[in-house]
Coordinates of C-alpha atoms and ligand atoms in Angstrom, one line a residue:
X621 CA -1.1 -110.2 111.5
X622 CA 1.6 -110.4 113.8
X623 CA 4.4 -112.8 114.4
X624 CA 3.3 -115.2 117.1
X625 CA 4.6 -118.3 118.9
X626 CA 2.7 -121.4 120.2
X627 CA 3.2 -123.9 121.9
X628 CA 2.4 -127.6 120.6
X629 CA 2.7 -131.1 121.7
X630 CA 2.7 -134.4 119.5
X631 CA 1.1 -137.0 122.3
X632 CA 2.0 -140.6 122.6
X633 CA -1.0 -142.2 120.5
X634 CA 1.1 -140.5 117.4
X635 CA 4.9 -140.8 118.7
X636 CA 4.0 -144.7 119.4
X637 CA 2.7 -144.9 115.5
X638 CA 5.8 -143.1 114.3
X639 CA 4.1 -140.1 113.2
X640 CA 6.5 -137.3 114.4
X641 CA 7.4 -136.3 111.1
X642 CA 4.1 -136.9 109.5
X643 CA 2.8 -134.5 111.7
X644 CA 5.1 -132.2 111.7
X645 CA 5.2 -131.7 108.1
X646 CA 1.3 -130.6 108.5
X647 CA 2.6 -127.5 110.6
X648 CA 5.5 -127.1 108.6
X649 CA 3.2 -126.9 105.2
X650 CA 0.9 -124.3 106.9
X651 CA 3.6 -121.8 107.4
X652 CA 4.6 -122.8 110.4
X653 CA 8.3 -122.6 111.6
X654 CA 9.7 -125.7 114.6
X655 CA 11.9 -122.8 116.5
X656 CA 12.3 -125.3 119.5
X657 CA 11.7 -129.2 119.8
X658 CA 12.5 -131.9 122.0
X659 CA 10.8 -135.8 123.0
X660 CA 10.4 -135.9 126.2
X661 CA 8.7 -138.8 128.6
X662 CA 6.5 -137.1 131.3
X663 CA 6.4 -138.0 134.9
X664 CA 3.1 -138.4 135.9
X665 CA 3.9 -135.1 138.4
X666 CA 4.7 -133.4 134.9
X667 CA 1.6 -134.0 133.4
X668 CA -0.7 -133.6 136.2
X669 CA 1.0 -130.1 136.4
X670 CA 0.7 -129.4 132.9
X671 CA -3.2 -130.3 132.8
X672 CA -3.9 -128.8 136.1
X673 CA -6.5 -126.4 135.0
X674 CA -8.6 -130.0 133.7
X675 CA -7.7 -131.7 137.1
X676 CA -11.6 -131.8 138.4
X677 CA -12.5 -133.3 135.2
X678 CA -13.8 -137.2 134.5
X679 CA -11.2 -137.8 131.9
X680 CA -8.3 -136.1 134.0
X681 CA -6.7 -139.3 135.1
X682 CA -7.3 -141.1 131.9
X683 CA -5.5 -137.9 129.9
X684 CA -2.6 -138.1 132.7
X685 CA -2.5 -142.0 131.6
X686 CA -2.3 -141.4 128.3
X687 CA 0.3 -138.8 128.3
X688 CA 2.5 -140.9 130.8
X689 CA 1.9 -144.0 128.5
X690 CA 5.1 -143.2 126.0
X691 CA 7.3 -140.2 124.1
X692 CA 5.6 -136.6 123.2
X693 CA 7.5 -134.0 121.2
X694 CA 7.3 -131.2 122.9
X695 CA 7.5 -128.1 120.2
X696 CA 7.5 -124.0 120.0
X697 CA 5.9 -123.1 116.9
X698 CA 6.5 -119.2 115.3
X699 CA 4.7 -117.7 112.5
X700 CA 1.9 -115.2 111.8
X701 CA -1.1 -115.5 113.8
X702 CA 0.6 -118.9 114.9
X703 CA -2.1 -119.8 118.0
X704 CA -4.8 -119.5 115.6
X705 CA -2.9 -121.4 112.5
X706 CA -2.1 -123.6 114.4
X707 CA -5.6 -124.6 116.0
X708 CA -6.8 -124.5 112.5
X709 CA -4.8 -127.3 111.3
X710 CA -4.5 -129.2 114.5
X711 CA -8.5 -129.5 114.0
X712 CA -11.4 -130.4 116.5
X713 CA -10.6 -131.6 120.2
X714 CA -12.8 -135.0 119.2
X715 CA -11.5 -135.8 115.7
X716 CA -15.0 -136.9 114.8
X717 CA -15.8 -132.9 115.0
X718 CA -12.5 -132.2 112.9
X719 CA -12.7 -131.0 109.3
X720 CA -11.2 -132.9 106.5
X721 CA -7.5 -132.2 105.9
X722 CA -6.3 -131.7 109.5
X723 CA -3.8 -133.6 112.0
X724 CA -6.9 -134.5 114.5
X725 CA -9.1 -135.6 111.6
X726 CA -5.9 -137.9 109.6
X727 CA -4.4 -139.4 112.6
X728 CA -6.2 -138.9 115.9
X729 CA -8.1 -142.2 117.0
X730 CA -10.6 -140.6 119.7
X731 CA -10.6 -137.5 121.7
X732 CA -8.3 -139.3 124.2
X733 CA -5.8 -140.2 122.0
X734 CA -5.7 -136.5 119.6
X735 CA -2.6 -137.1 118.9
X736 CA -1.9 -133.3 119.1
X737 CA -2.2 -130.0 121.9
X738 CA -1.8 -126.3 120.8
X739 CA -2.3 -123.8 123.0
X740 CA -5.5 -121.9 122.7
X741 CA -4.3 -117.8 123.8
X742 CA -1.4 -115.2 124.2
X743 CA -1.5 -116.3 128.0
X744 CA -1.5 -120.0 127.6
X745 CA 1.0 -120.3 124.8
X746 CA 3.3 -117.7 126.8
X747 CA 2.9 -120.1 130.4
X748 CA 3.1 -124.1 127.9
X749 CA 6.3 -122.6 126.4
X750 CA 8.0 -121.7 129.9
X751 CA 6.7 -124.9 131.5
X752 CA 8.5 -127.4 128.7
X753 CA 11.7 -124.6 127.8
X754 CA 14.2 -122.4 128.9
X755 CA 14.9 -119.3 126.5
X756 CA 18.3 -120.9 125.8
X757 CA 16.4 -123.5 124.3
X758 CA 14.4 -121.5 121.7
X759 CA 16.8 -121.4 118.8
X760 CA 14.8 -119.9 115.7
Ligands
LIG1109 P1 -5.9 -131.2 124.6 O1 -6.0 -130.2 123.5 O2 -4.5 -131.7 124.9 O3 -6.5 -130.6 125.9 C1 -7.0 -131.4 127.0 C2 -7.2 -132.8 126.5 O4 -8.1 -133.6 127.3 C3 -7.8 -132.9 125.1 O5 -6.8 -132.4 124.2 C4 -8.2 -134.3 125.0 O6 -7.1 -135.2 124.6 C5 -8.6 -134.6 126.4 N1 -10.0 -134.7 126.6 C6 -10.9 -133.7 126.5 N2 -12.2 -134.1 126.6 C7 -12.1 -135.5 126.8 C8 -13.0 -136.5 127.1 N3 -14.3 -136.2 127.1 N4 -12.6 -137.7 127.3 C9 -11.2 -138.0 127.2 N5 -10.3 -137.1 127.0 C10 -10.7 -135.8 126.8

C-alpha cells in the first residue's frame, strides 16, 4: 500500500480533558507518523468554512459550537494507507457504534463531542491539509 497523508483533528471535548497526548499516542501506536501539528482556536468563520459541506444539516450549528468552544490540534498524519488507518482507529462517527480499542470508543462522550476528525478520501485529506497548512509547515 502506498504512503499516504491525512489530515486529523483532536476537537475541544478531548483538548479540554487533556487528552492530546493520550490520543496521539493511539495514532502514533498504529504506525502512524505526526509530520505537522499545531493547537489552534477556530473562529467561528473557520469552522463554518471547514464544515461547509455539513452546513444544511440539524447539528451544523451545534458542531460549529462545539468546535468554537476551546483548543483543537490540528495534525497531518503520514504512513501507509494513512486515510484508511487512520479511520480505523479513530472508530465510528457515534462512539456507541465504535469498536472496542479505538479513540471514538475510549474517549469520545457522544457523537457531538468525538473527540476526533480524519479525513475520509485522497480529495478530502488533500483540501483539510491545505485549509489548516502551508507546505512550509509540513516538516516530516
Ligand atoms: P466529524 O468526523 O468531525 O464530521 C462531522 C461531525 O459532525 C462529526 O464528526 C460529528 O462530530 C458531528 N455530527 C455528525 N452527526 C451528528 C449528529 N447527529 N449530531 C451531532 N453532531 C453530529
Amino acid at each position: 500500500m502506498a504512503i499516504e497523508r491525512t489530515f486529523s483533528m483532536i476537537k475541544p471535548d478531548a483538548t479540554k480533558r487533556n487528552l492530546t497526548g493520550a490520543i496521539t499516542k493511539m495514532l502514533e501506536d498504529a504506525g502512524l507518523r505526526v509530520i505537522a501539528s499545531k493547537r489552534v482556536w477556530m473562529s467561528k468563520r473557520e469552522a463554518e468554512g471547514f464544515y461547509a459541506v455539513h452546513k444544511e444539516r440539524p447539528f451544523f450549528g451545534e458542531l460549529v459550537e462545539g468546535m468554537t468552544s476551546g483548543p483543537t490540534v490540528v495534525q497531518v498524519l503520514e504512513g501507509e494507507g494513512a486515510i484508511l488507518k487512520n479511520r480505523e482507529i479513530m472508530g465510528a462517527t457515534n462512539p456507541a457504534n465504535a469498536d472496542e480499542g479505538t479513540i471514538r470508543k475510549t474517549h469520545a462522550l457522544s457523537i457531538g463531542e468525538n473527540s476526533v476528525h480524519g479525513s475520509d478520501a485522497p480529495e478530502t485529506a488533500a483540501q483539510e491539509i491545505a485549509y489548516w497548512f502551508s507546505e512550509t509547515e509540513i516538516v516530516g
